[in-house]
CSV table of C-alpha atoms in Angstrom, one decimal:
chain,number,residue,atom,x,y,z
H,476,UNK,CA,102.2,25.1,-60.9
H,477,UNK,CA,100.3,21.9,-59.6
H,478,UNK,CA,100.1,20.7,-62.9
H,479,UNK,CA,103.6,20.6,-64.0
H,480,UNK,CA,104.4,19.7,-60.5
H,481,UNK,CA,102.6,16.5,-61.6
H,482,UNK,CA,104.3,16.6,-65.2
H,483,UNK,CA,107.7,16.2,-63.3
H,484,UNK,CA,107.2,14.6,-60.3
H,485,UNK,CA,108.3,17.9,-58.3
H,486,UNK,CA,107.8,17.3,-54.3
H,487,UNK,CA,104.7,20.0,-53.9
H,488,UNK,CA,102.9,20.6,-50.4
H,489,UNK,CA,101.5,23.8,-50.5
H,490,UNK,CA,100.3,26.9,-53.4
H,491,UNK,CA,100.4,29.9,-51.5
H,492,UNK,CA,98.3,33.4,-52.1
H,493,UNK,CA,99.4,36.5,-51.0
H,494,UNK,CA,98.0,39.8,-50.3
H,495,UNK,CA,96.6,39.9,-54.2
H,496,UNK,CA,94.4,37.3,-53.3
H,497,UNK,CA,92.1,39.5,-51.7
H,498,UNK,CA,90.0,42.3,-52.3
H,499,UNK,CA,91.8,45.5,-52.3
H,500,UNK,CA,94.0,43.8,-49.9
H,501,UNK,CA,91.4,43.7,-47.5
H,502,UNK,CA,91.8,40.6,-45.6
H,503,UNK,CA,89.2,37.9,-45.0
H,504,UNK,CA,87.8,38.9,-48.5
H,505,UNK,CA,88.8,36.9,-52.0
H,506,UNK,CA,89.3,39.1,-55.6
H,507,UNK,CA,86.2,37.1,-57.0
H,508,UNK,CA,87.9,37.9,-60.4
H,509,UNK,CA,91.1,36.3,-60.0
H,510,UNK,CA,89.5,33.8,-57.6
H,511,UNK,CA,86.1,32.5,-59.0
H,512,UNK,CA,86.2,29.6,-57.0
H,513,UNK,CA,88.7,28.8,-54.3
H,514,UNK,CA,87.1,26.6,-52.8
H,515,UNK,CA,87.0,24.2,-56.0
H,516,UNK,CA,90.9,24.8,-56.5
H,517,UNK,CA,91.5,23.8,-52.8
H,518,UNK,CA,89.4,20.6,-53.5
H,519,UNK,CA,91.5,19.9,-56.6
H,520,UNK,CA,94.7,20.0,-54.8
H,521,UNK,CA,94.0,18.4,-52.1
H,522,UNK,CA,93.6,14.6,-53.3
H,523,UNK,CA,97.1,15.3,-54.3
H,524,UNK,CA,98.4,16.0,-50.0
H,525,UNK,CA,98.2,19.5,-51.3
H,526,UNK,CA,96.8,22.7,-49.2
H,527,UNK,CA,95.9,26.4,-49.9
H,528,UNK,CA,97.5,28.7,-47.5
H,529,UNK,CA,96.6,32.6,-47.5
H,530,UNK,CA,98.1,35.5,-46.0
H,531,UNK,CA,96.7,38.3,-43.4
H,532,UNK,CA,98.4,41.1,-41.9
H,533,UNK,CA,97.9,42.7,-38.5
H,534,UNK,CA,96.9,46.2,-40.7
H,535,UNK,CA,93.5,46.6,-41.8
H,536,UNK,CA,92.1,48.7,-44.6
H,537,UNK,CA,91.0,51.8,-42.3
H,538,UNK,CA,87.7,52.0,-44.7
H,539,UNK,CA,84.2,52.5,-42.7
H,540,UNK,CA,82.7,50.1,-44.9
H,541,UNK,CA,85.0,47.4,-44.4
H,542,UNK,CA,83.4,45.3,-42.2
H,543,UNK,CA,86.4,43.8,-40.4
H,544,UNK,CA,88.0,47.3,-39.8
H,545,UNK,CA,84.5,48.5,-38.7
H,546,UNK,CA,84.1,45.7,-36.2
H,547,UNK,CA,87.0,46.2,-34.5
H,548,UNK,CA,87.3,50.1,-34.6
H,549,UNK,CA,84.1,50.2,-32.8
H,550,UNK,CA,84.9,47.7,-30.1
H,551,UNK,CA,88.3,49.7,-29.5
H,552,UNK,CA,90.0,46.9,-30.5
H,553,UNK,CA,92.6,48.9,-32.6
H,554,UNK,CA,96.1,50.8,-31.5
H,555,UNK,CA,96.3,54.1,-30.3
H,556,UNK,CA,97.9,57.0,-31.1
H,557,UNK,CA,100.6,58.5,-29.0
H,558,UNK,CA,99.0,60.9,-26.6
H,559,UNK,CA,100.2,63.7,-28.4
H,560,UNK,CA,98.8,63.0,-31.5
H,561,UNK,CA,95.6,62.6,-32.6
H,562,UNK,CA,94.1,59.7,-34.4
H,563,UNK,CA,93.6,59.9,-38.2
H,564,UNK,CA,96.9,61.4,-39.4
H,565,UNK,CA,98.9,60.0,-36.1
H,566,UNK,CA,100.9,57.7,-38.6
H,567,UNK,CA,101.4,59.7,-41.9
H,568,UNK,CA,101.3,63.0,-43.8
H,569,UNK,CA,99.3,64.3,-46.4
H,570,UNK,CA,95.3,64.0,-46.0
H,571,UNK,CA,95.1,60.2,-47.0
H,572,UNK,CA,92.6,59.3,-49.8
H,573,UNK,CA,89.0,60.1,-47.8
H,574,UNK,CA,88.3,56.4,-46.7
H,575,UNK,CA,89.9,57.3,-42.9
H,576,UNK,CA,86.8,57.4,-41.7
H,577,UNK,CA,84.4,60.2,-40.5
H,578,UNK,CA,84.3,61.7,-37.1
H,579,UNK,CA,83.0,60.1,-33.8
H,580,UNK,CA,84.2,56.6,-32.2
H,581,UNK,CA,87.3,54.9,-33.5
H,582,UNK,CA,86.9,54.9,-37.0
H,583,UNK,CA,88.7,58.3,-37.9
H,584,UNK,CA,89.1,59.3,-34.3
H,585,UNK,CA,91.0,57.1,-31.2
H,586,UNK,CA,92.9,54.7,-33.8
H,587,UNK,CA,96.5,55.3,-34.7
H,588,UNK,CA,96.4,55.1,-38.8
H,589,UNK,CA,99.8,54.7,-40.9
H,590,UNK,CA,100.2,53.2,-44.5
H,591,UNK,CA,100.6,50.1,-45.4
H,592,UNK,CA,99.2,47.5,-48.4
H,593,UNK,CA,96.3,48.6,-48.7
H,594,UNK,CA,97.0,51.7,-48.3
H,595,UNK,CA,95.6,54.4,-45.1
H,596,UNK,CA,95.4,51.4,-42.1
H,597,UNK,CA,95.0,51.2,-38.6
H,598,UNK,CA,96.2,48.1,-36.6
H,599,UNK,CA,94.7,45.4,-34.7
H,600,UNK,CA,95.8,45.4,-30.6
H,601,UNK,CA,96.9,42.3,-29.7
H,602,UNK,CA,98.0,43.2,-26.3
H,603,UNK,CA,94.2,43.0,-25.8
H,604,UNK,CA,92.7,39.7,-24.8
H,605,UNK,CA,89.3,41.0,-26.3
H,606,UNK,CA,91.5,41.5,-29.7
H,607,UNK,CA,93.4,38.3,-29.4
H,608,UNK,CA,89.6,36.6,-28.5
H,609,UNK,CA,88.3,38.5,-31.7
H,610,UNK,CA,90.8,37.9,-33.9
H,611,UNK,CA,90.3,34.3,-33.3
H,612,UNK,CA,87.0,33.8,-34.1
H,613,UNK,CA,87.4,35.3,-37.7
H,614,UNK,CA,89.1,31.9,-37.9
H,615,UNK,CA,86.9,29.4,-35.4
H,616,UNK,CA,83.6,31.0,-36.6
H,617,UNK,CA,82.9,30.7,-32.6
H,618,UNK,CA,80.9,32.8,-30.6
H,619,UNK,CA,77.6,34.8,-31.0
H,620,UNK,CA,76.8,33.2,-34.1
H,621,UNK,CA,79.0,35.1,-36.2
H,622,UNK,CA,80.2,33.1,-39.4
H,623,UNK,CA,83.9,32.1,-39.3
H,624,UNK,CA,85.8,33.9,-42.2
H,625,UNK,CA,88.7,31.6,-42.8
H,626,UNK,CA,87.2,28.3,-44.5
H,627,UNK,CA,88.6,25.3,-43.1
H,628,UNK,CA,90.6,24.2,-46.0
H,629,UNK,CA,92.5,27.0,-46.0
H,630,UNK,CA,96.0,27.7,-43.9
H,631,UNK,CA,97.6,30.3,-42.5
H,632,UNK,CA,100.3,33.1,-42.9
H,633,UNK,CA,101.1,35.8,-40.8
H,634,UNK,CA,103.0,38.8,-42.5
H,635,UNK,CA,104.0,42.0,-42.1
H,636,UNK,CA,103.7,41.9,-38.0
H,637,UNK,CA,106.6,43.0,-36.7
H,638,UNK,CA,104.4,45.4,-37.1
H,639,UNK,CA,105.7,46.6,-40.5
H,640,UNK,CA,104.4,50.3,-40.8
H,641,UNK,CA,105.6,52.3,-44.4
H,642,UNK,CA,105.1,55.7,-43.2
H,643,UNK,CA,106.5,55.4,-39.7
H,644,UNK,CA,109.7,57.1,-38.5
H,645,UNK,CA,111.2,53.9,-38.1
H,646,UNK,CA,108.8,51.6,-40.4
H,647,UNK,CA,107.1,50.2,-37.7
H,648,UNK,CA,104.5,51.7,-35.0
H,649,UNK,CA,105.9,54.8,-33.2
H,650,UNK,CA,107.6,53.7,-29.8
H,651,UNK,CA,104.8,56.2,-27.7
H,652,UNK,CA,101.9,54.6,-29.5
H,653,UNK,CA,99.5,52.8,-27.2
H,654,UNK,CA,98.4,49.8,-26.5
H,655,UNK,CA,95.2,48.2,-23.7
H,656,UNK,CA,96.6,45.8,-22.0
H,657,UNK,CA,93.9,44.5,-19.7
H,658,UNK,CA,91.4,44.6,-22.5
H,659,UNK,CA,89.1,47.5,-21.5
H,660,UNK,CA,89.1,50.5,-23.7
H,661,UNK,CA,90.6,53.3,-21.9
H,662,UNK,CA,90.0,55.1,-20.0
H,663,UNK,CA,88.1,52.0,-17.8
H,664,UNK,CA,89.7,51.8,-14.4
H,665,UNK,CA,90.4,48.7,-15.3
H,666,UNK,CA,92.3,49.6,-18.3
H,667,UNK,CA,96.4,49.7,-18.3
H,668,UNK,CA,97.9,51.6,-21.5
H,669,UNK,CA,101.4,50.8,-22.4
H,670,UNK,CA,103.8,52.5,-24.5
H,671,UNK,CA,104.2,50.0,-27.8
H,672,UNK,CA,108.4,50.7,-26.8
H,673,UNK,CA,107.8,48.4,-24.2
H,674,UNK,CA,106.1,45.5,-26.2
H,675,UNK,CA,107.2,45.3,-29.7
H,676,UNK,CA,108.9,42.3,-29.6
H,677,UNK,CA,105.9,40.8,-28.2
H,678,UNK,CA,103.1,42.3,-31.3
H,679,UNK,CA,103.7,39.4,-33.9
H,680,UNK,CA,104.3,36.4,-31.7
H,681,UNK,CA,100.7,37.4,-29.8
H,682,UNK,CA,99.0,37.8,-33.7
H,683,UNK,CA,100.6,34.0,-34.2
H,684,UNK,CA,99.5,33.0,-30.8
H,685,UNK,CA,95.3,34.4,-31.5
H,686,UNK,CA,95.7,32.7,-35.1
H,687,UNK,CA,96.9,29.8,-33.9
H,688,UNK,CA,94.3,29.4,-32.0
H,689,UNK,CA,91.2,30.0,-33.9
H,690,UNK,CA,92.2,27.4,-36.9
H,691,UNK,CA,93.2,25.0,-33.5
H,692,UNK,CA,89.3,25.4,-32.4
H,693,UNK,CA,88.3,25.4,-35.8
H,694,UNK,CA,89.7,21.9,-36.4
H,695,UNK,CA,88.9,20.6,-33.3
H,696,UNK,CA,92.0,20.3,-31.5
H,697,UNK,CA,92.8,18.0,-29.9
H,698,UNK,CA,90.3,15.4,-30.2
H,699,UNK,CA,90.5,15.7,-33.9
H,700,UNK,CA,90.8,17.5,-37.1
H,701,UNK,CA,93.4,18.2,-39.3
H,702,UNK,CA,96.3,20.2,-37.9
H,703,UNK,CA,96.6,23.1,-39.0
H,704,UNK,CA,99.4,25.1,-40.6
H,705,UNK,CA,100.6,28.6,-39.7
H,706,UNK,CA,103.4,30.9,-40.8
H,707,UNK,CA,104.5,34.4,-39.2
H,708,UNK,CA,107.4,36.4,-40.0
H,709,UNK,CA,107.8,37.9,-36.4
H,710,UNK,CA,107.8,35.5,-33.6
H,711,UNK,CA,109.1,35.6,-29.8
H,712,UNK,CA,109.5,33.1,-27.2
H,713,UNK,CA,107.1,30.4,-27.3
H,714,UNK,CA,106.3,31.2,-31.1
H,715,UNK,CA,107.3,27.3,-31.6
H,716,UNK,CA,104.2,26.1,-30.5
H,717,UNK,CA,102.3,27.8,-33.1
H,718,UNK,CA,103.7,27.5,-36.0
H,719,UNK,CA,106.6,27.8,-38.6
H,720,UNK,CA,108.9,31.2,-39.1
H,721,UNK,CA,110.6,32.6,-42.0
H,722,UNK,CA,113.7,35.4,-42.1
H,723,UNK,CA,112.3,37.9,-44.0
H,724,UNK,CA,112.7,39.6,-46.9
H,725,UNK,CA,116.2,39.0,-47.8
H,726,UNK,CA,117.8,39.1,-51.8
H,727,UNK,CA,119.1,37.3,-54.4
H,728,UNK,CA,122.5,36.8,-53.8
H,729,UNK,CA,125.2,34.2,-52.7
H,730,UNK,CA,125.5,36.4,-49.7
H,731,UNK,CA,122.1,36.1,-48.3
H,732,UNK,CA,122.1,32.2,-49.6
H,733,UNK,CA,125.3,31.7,-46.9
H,734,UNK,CA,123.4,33.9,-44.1
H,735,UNK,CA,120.2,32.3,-44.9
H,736,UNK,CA,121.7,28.4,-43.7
H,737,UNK,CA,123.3,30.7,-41.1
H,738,UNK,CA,120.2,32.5,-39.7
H,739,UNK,CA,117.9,28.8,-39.5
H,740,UNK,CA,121.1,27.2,-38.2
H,741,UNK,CA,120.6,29.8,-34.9
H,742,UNK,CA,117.2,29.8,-35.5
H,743,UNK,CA,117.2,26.2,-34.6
H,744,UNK,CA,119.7,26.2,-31.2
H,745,UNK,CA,117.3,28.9,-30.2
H,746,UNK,CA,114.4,26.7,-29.7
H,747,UNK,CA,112.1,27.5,-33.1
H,748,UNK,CA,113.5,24.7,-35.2
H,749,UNK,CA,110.6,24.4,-37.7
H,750,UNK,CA,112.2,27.6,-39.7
H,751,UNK,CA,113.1,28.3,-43.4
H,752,UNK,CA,114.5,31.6,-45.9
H,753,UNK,CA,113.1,32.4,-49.0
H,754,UNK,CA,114.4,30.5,-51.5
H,755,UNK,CA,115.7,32.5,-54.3
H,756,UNK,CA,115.8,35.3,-52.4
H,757,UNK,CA,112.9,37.7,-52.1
H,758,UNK,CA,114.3,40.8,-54.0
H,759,UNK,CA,116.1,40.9,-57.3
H,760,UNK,CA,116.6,38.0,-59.9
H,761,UNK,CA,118.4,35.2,-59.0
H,762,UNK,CA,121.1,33.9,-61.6
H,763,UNK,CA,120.5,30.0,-63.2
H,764,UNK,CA,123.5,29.2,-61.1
H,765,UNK,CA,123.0,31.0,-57.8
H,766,UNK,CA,118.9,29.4,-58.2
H,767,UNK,CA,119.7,25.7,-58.7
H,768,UNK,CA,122.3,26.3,-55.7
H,769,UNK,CA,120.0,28.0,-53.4
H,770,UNK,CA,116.9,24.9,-54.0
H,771,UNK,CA,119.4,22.4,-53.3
H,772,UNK,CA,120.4,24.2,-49.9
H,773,UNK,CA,117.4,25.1,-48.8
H,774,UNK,CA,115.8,21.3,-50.0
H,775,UNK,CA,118.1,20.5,-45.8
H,776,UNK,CA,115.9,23.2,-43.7
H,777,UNK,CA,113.4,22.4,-41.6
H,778,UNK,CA,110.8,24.7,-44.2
H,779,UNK,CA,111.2,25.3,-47.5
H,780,UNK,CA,109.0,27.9,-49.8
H,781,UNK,CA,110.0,29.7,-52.9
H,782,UNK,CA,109.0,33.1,-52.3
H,783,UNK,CA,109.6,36.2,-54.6
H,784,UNK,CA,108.5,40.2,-54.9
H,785,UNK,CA,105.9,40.3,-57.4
H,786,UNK,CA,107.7,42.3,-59.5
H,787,UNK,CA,109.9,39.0,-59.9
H,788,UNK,CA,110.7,36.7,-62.8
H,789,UNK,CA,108.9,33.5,-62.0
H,790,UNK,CA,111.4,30.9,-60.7
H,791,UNK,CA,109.8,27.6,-60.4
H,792,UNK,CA,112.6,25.2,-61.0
H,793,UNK,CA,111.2,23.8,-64.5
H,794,UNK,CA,112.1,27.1,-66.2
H,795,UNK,CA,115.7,27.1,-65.7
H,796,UNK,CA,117.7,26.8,-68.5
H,797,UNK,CA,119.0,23.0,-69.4
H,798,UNK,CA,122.3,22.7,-68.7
């Protein structure tokens, strides 16, 4: 891609890697494999004005020797279960595929586990200051010497937080599961659980908000550094000041290209102007005709990204047909 986007003079700021890029999809990890060297592709790219940017979701592999999961299960940093349930099979049937976790603390036990990517997963609390705190230092690298595990030449993207939960009743976490607002793991006096019914709209605006933060203290901000770059697909007042926002998974047809113009359009009036659709459309295969009409459109918003299933024909604009 960055090498015919030199062969044609195609405008190119960003390559993008989702969830294949890492390990198992287990976030804050690379696929060594597919990704020898990021580090030396970022450096190629950027003489260019071109960045990296990567994706993590607010699930995380619920796998004992995942050292992300690990560190957050055991400093109850994870959400709930509804009271009625149990953790381990709070958020799906069938007995998983063993890596739950054993029995004892979090990590099988107090955390509410559903499916999603990478399979069995439990999700981070951001209602929690001590989460949102934590979450940004896997970006900053701040605090009690721990090493930072986003490199600083790579940006941003927030998926999958509405939160977007395959095996829940409603695809997302059930309305009674629970949520620490004051930070304290229950049952601390100091603790206040709240039914995720009551703050769902809030979830993927406060995993922006902790993002956002740790790659700010991570360049320096404000005295200096690059600015950094962030994308999330849920947002909520105040998401603006964070970062860019997409509409979603929508499809490949002239439909969806009309209501994608419409949906940025109110976007923008709304207050979170810097907003874009995939172009293409995210599902199915987009004609030569409906393609060429949907990069010209969406070369007026505020962001543009082509952005496809991966089950998708590839669609950069160099393979369409001649006319």
């Amino acid at each position: 891609i960055d090498a015919n986007a030199d062969r044609l003079g195609w405008p190119l700021d960003g390559l993008w890697l989702d969830i294949e890029h890492a390990q198992a999809k287990r976030y804050f990890t690379w696929d060594g494999a597919a990704f020898p060297d990021p580090r030396g592709m970022a450096a190629a790219i950027e003489p260019k004005g071109r960045r990296l940017v990567a994706i993590a979701d607010p699930h995380l592999r619920a796998a004992p020797e995942y050292d992300i999961y690990a560190a957050a299960a055991n400093a109850s940093l994870l959400v709930r279960p509804p009271p009625s349930r149990g953790g381990g099979d709070a958020g799906r049937s069938g007995g998983g595929d063993g890596e739950g976790g054993g029995e004892g603390g979090l990590v099988g036990g107090a955390a509410f586990e559903g499916e999603c990517w990478p399979g069995v997963s439990s999700w981070v609390d951001f209602l929690q200051p001590r989460a949102q705190k934590w979450w940004a230092q896997l970006y900053s690298g701040a605090g009690e010497g721990r090493p930072r595990r986003w490199p600083s030449w790579l940006h941003a993207w927030n998926d999958m937080n509405e939160p977007s939960v395959f095996s829940g009743a409603e695809l997302t976490l059930p309305r009674d599961a629970l949520h620490v607002v004051q930070g304290a793991p229950a049952p601390s006096p100091s603790s206040v659980e709240v039914e995720h019914r009551l703050v769902h709209n809030l979830y993927g605006a406060l995993q922006a908000a902790a993002t956002f933060a740790g790659l700010s203290a991570r360049a320096g901000l404000p005295s200096g550094g690059e600015r950094p770059f962030l994308l999330s697909r849920s947002f909520f007042v105040g998401s603006q000041r964070h970062g860019a926002v997409w509409t979603g998974d929508n499809t490949a047809s002239w439909d969806q290209l009309r209501l994608s113009v419409q949906m940025v359009l109110a976007l923008g009036v709304s207050g979170l102007p810097f907003a874009g659709a995939d172009v293409g459309g995210f599902f199915g295969t987009p004609p030569p005709e409906l393609l060429l009409r949907w990069y010209q459109s969406a070369s007026h918003l505020p962001f543009f990204r082509s952005h496809a299933h991966v089950d998708s024909p590839r669609r950069e604009p160099w393979l369409l047909p001649q006319p």
